[in-house]
PDB file of C-alpha atoms in Angstrom:
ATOM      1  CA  UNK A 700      97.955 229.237 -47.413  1.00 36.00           C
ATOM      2  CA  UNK A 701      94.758 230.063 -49.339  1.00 36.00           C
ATOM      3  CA  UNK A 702      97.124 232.767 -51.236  1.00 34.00           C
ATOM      4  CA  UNK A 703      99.287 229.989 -52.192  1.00 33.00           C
ATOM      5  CA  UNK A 704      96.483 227.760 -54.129  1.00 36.00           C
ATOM      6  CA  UNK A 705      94.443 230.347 -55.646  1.00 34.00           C
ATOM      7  CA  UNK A 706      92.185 228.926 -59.142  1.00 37.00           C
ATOM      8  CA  UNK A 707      89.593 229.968 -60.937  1.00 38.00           C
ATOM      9  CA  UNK A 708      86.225 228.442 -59.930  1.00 38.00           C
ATOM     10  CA  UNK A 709      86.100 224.915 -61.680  1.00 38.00           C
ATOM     11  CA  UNK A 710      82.991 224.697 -64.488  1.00 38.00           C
ATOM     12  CA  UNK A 711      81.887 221.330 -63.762  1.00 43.00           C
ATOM     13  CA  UNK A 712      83.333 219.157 -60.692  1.00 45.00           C
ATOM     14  CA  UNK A 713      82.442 216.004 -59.048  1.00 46.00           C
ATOM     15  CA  UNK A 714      79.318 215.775 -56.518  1.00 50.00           C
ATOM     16  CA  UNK A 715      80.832 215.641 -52.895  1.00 49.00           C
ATOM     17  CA  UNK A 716      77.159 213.477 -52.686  1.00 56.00           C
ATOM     18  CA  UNK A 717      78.041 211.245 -55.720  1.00 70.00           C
ATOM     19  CA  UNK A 718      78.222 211.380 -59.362  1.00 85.00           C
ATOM     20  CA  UNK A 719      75.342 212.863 -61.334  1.00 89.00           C
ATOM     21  CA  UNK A 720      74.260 210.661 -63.752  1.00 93.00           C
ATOM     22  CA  UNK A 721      71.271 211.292 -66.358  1.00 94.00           C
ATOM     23  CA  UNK A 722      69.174 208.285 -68.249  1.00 95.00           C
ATOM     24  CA  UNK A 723      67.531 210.026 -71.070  1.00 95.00           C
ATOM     25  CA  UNK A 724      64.835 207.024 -72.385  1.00 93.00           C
ATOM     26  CA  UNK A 725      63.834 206.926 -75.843  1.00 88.00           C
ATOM     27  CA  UNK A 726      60.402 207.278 -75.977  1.00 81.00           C
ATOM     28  CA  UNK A 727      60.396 204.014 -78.280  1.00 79.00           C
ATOM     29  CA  UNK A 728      62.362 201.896 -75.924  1.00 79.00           C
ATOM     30  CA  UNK A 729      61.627 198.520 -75.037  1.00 73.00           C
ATOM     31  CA  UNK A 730      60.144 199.168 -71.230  1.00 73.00           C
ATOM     32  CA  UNK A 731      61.933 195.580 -70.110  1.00 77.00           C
ATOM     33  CA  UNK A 732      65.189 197.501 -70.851  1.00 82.00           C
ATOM     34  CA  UNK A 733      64.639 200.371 -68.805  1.00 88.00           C
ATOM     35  CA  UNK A 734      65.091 198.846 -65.687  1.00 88.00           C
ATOM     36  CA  UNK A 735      68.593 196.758 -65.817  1.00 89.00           C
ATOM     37  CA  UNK A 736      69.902 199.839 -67.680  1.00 91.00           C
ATOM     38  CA  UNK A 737      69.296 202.365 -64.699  1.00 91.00           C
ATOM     39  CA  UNK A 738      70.478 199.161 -62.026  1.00 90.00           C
ATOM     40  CA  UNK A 739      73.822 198.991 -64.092  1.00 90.00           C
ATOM     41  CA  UNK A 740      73.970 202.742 -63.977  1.00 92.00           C
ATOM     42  CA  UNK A 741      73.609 202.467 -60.299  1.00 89.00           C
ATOM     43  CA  UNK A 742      76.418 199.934 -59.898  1.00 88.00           C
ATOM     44  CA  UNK A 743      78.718 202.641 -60.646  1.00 89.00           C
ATOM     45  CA  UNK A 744      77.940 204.342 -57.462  1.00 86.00           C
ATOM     46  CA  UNK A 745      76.103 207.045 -58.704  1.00 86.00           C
ATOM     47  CA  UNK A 746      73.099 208.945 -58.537  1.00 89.00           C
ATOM     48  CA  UNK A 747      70.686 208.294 -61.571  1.00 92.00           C
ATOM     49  CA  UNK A 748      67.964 210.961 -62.750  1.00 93.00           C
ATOM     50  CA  UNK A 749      65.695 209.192 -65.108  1.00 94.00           C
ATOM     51  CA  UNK A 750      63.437 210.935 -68.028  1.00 94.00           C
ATOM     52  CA  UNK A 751      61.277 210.356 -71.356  1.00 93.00           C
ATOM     53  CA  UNK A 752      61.266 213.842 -72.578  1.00 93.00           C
ATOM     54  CA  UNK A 753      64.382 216.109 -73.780  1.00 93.00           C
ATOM     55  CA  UNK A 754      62.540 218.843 -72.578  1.00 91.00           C
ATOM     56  CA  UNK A 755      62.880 217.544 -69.419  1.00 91.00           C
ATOM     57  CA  UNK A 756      66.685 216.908 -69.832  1.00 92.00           C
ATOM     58  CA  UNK A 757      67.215 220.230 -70.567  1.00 89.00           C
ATOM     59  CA  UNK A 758      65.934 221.691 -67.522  1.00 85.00           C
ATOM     60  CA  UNK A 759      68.190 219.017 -65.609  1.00 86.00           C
ATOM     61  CA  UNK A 760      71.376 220.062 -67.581  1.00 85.00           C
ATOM     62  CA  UNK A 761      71.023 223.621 -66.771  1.00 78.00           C
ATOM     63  CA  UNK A 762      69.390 222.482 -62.771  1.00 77.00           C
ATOM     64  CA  UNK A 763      71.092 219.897 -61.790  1.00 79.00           C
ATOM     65  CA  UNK A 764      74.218 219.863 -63.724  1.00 78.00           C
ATOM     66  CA  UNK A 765      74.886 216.347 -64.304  1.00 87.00           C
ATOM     67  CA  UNK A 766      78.368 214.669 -65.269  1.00 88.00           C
ATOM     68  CA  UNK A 767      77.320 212.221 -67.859  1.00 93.00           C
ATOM     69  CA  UNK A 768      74.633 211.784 -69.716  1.00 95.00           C
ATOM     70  CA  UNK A 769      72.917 207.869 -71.180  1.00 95.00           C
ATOM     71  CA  UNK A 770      70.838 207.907 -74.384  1.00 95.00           C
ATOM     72  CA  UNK A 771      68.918 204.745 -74.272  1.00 94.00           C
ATOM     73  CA  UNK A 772      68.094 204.800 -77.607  1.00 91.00           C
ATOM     74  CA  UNK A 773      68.632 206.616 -81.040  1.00 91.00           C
ATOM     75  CA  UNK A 774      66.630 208.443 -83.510  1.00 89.00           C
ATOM     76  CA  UNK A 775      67.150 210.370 -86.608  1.00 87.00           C
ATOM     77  CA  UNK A 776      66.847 213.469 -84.693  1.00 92.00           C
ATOM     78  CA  UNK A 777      68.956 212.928 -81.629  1.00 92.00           C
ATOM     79  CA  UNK A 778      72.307 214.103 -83.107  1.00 91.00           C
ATOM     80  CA  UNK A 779      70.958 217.427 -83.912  1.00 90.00           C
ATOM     81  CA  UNK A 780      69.270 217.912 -80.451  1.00 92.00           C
ATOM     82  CA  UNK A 781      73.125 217.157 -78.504  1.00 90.00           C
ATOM     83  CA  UNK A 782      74.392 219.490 -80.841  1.00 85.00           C
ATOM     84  CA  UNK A 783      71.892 222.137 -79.819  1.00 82.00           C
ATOM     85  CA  UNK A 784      71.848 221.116 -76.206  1.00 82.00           C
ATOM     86  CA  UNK A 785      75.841 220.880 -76.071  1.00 60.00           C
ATOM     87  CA  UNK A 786      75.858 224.712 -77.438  1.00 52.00           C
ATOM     88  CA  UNK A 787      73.011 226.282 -75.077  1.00 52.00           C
ATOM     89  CA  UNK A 788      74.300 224.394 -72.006  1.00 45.00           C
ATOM     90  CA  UNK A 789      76.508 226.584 -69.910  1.00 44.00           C
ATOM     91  CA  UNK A 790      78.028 224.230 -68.093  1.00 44.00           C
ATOM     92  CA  UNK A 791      80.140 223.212 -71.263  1.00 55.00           C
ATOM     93  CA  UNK A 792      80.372 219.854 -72.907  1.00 74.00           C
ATOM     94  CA  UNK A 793      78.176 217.457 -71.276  1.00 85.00           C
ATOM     95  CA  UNK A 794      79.770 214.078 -72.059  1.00 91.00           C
ATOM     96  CA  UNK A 795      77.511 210.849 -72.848  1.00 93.00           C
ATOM     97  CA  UNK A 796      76.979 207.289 -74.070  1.00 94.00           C
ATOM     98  CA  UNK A 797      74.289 205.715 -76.431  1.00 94.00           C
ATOM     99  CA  UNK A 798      72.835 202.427 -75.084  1.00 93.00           C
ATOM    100  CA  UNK A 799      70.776 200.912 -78.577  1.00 88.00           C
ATOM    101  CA  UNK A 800      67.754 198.285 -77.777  1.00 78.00           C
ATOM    102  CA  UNK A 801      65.250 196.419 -79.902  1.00 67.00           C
ATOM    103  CA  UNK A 802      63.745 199.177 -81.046  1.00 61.00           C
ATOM    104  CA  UNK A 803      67.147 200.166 -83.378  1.00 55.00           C
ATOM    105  CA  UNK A 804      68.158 196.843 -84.179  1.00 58.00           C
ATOM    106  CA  UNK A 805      68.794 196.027 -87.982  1.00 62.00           C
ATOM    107  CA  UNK A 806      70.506 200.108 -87.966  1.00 80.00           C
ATOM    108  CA  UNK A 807      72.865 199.880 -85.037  1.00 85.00           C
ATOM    109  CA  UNK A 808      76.278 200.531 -87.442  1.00 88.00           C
ATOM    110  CA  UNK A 809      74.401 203.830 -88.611  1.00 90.00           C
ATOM    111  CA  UNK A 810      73.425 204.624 -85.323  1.00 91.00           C
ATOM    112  CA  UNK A 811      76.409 203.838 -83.863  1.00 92.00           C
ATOM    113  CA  UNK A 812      78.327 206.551 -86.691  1.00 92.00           C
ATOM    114  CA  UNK A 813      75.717 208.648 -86.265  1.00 92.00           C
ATOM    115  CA  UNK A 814      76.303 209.137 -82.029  1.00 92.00           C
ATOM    116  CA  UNK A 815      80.268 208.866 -82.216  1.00 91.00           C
ATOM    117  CA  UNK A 816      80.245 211.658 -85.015  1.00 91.00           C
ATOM    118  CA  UNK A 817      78.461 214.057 -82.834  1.00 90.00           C
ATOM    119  CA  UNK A 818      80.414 213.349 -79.535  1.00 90.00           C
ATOM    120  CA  UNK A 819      79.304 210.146 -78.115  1.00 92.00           C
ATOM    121  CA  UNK A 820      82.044 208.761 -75.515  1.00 91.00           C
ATOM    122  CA  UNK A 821      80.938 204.685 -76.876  1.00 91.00           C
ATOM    123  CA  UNK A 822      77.745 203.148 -78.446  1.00 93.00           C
ATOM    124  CA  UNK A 823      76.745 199.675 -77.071  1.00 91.00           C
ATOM    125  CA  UNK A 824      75.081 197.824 -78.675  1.00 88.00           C
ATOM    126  CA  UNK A 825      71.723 196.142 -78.166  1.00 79.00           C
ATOM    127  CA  UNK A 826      72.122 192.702 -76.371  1.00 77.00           C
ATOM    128  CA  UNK A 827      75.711 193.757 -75.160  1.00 80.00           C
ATOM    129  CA  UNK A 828      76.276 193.002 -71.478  1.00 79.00           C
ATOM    130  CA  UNK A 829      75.417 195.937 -69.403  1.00 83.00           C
ATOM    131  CA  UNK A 830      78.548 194.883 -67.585  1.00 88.00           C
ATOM    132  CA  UNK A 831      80.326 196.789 -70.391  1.00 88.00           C
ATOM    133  CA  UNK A 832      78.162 199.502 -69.677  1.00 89.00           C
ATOM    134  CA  UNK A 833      79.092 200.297 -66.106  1.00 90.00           C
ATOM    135  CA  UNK A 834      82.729 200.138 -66.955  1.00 90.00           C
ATOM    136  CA  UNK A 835      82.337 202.523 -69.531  1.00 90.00           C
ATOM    137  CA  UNK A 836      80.222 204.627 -67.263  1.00 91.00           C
ATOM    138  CA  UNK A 837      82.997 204.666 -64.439  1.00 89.00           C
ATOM    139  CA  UNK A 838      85.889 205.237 -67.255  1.00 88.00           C
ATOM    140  CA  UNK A 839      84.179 208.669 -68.144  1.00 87.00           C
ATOM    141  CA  UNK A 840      83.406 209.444 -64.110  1.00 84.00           C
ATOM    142  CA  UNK A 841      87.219 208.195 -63.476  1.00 82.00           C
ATOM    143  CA  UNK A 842      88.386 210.689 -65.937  1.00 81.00           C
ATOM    144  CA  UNK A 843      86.373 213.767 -65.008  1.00 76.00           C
ATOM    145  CA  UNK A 844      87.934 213.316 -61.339  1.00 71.00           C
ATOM    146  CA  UNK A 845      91.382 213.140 -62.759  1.00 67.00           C
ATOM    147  CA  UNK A 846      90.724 216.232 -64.456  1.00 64.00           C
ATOM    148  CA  UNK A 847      88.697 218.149 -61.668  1.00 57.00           C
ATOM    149  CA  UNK A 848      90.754 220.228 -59.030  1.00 53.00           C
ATOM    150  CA  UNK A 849      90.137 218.864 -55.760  1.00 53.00           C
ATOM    151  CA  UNK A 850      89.633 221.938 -54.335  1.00 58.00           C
ATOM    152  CA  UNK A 851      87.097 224.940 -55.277  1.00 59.00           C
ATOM    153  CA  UNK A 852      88.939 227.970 -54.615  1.00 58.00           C
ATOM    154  CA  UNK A 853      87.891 231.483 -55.869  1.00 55.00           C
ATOM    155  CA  UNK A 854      90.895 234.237 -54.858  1.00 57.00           C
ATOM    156  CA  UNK A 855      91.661 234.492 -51.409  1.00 66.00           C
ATOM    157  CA  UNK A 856      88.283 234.967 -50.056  1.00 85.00           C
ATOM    158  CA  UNK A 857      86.140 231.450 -49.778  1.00 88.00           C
ATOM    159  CA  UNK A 858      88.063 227.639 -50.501  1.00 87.00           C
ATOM    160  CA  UNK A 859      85.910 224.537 -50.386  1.00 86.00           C
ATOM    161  CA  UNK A 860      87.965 221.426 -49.773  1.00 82.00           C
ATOM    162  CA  UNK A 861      85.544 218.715 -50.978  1.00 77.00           C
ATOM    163  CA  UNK A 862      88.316 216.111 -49.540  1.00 71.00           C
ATOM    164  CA  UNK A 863      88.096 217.441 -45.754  1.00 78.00           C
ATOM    165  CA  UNK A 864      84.575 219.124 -46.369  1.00 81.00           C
ATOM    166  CA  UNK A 865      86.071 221.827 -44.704  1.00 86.00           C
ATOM    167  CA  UNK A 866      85.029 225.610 -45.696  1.00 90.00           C
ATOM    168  CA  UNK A 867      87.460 229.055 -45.042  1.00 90.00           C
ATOM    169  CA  UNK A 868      86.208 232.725 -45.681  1.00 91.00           C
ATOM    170  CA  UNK A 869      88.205 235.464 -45.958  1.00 88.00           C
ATOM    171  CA  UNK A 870      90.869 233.180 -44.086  1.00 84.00           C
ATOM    172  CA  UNK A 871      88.087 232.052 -41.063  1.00 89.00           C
ATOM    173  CA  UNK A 872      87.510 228.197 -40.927  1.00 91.00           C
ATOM    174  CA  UNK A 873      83.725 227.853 -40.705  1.00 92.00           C
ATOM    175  CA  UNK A 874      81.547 224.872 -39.860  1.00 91.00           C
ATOM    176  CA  UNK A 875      78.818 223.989 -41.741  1.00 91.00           C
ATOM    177  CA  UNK A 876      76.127 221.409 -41.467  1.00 89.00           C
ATOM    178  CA  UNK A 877      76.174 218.601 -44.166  1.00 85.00           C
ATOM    179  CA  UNK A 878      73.106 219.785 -45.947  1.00 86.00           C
ATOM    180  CA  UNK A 879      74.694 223.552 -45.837  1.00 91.00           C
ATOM    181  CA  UNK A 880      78.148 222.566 -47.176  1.00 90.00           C
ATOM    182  CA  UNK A 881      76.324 221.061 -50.304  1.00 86.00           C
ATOM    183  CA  UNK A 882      74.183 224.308 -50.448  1.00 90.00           C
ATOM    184  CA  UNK A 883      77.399 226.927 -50.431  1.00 92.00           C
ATOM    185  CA  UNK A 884      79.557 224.514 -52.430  1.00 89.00           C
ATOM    186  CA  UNK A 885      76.475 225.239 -55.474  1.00 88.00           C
ATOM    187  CA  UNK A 886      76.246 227.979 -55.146  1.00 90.00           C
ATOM    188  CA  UNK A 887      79.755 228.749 -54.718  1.00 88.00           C
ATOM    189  CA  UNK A 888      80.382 226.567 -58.390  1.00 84.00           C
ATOM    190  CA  UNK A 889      77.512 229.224 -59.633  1.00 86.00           C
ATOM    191  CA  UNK A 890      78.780 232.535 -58.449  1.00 87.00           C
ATOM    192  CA  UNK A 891      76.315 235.397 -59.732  1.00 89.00           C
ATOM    193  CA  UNK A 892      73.533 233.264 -61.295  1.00 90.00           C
ATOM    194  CA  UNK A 893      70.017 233.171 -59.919  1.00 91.00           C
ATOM    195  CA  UNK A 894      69.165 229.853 -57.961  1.00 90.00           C
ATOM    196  CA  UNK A 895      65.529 229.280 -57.599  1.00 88.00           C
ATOM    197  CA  UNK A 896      63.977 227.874 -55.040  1.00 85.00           C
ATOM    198  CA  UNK A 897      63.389 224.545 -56.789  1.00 82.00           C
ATOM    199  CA  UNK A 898      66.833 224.437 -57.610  1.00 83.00           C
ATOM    200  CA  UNK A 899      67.617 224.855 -54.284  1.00 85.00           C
ATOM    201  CA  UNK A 900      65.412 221.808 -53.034  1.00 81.00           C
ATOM    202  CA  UNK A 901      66.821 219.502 -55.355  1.00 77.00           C
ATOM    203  CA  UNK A 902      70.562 220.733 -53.942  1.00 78.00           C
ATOM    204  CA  UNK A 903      69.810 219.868 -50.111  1.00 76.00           C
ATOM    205  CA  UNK A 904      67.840 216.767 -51.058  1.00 72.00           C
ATOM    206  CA  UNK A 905      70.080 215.660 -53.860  1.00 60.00           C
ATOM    207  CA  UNK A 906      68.067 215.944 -56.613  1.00 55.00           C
ATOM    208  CA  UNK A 907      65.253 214.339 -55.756  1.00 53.00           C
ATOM    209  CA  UNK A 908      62.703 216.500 -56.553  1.00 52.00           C
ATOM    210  CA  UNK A 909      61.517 216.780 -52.733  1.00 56.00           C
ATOM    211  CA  UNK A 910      58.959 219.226 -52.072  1.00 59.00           C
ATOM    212  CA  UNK A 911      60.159 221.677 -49.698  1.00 61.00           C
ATOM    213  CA  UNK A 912      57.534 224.004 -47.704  1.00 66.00           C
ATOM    214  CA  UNK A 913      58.305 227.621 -48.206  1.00 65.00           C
ATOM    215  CA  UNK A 914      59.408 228.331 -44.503  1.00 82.00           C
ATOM    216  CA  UNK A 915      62.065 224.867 -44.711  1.00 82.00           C
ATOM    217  CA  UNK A 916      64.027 227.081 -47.587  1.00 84.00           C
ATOM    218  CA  UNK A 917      63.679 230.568 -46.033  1.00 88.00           C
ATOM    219  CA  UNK A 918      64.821 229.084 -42.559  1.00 90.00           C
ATOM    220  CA  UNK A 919      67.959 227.040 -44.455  1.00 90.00           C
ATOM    221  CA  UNK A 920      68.826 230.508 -46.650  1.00 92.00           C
ATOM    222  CA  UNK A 921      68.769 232.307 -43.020  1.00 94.00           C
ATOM    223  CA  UNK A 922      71.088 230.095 -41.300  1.00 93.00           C
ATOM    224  CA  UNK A 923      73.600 229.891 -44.310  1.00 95.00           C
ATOM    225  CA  UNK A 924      73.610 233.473 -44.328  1.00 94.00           C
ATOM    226  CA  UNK A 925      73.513 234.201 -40.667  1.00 94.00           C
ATOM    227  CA  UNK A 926      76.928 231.803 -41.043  1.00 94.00           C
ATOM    228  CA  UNK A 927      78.219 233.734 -43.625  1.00 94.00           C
ATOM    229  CA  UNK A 928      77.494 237.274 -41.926  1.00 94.00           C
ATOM    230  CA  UNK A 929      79.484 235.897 -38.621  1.00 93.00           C
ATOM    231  CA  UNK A 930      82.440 235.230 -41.211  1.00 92.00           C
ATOM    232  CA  UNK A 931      82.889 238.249 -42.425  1.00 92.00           C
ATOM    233  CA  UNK A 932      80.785 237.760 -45.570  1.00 92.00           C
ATOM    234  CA  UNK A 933      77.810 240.269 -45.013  1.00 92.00           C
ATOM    235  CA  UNK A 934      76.002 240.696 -48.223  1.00 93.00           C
ATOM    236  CA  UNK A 935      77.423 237.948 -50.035  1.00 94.00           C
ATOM    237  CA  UNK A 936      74.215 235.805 -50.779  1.00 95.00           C
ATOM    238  CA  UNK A 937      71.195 237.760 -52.653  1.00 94.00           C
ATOM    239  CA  UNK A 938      67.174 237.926 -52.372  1.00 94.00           C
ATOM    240  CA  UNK A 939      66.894 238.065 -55.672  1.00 93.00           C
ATOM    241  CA  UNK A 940      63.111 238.941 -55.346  1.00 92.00           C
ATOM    242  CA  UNK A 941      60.252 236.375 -57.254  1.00 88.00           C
ATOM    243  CA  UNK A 942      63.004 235.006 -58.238  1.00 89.00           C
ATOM    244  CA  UNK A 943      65.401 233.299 -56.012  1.00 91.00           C
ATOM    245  CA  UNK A 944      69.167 233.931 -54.538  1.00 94.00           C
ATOM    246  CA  UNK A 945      72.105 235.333 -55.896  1.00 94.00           C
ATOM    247  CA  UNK A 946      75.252 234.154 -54.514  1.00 94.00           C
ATOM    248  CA  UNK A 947      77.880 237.326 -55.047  1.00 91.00           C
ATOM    249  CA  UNK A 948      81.383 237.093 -53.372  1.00 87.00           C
ATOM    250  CA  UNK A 949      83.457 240.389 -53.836  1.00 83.00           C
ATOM    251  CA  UNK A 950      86.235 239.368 -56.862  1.00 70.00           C
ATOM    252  CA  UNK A 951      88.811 240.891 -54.880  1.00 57.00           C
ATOM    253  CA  UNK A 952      89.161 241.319 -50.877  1.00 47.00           C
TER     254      UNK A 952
END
């Protein structure tokens, strides 16, 4: 069976916890904006990561991987930042929307040109009903499912089926608590990169930011690979020493 649907590893797919969703807030914004923005992002079902600073949504791009990105607001300098963020991020082509507020008002056609010519799925407009906003919002999310395998499948060793949330190594069903599942399917989606232990808090508490005592992650990284080991896959996850873990299936079994 697993011979029969073998894929490469998708680059970005769909959250079995949700979509991903990051609100990137100008830092001239309007603060009474801020608030039914992110509610209207939430009506979409998703989960919403809010920040001021693109320095901070560049460490959630490469972290947390989300699937769409909202600009509330525009400034001269924003197009050349996505076009430097879009070519660093290794996840590919992040797609996102510009929402414009008061703060823009009296430029939105140039802003408007400005975010469609460097990618921008839609601009809306300031004083446009955020219902427009959510639809456009669940378009993009609708369209990345459509395109997204359902199932993450790397050769005949390991398949994830995010529909069933059921797991098979080297041809062995295993069972795997919720938190777990979410835990191999990252790293799984990130075979051979170095997952810190932040990283890996944000994963079981869905990117939350959650502090996590040292012994909670060592005693979760032991039982997913004391799973692993009983599978068959002995060696496949990585102390990756001050560093993190390494997550390493062999490319052919």
């Amino acid at each position: 069976m697993l011979a029969q649907t073998r894929a490469p590893l998708p680059i970005r797919t769909e959250s079995p916890q949700g979509p991903r969703i990051l609100l990137l807030v100008n830092a001239r914004t309007n603060g009474k904006t801020i608030v039914p923005v992110e509610m209207a992002l939430e009506r979409t079902g998703g989960k919403v990561m809010r920040v001021t600073e693109r320095a901070q949504a560049e460490q959630l791009v490469r972290r947390w991987d989300p699937e769409v990105m909202i600009l509330l607001g525009w400034s001269t300098t924003t197009g050349e930042w996505l076009r430097h963020l879009q070519f660093a991020s290794r996840q590919g082509e992040l797609p996102f929307l510009v929402v414009g507020d008061s703060a823009g008002e009296g430029h939105e056609e140039t802003n408007a040109v400005a975010a469609l010519e460097v990618g921008a799925q839609a601009y809306i407009p300031a004083g446009m009903g955020l219902g427009i906003l959510t639809a456009q919002v669940c378009g993009v999310l609708k369209k990345l499912r459509t395109q997204a395998p359902v199932r993450v499948v790397q050769e005949e060793n390991l398949c994830i089926d995010l529909v069933s949330l059921r797991v098979w190594i080297l041809g062995q069903e295993i069972r795997l608590p919720r938190r777990l599942f979410y835990l191999l399917y990252y790293f799984a989606t990130h075979p051979d990169e170095v997952v810190s232990n932040e990283q890996i808090a944000d994963i079981l508490w869905g990117g939350k930011g959650t502090y996590l005592a040292p012994n909670t992650l060592v005693v979760k990284i032991y039982r997913l690979r004391k799973i692993l080991e009983s599978a068959g896959a002995k060696g496949w996850l990585e102390t990756v020493h001050s560093f993190g873990y390494r997550f390493s299936p062999p490319k052919n079994v």
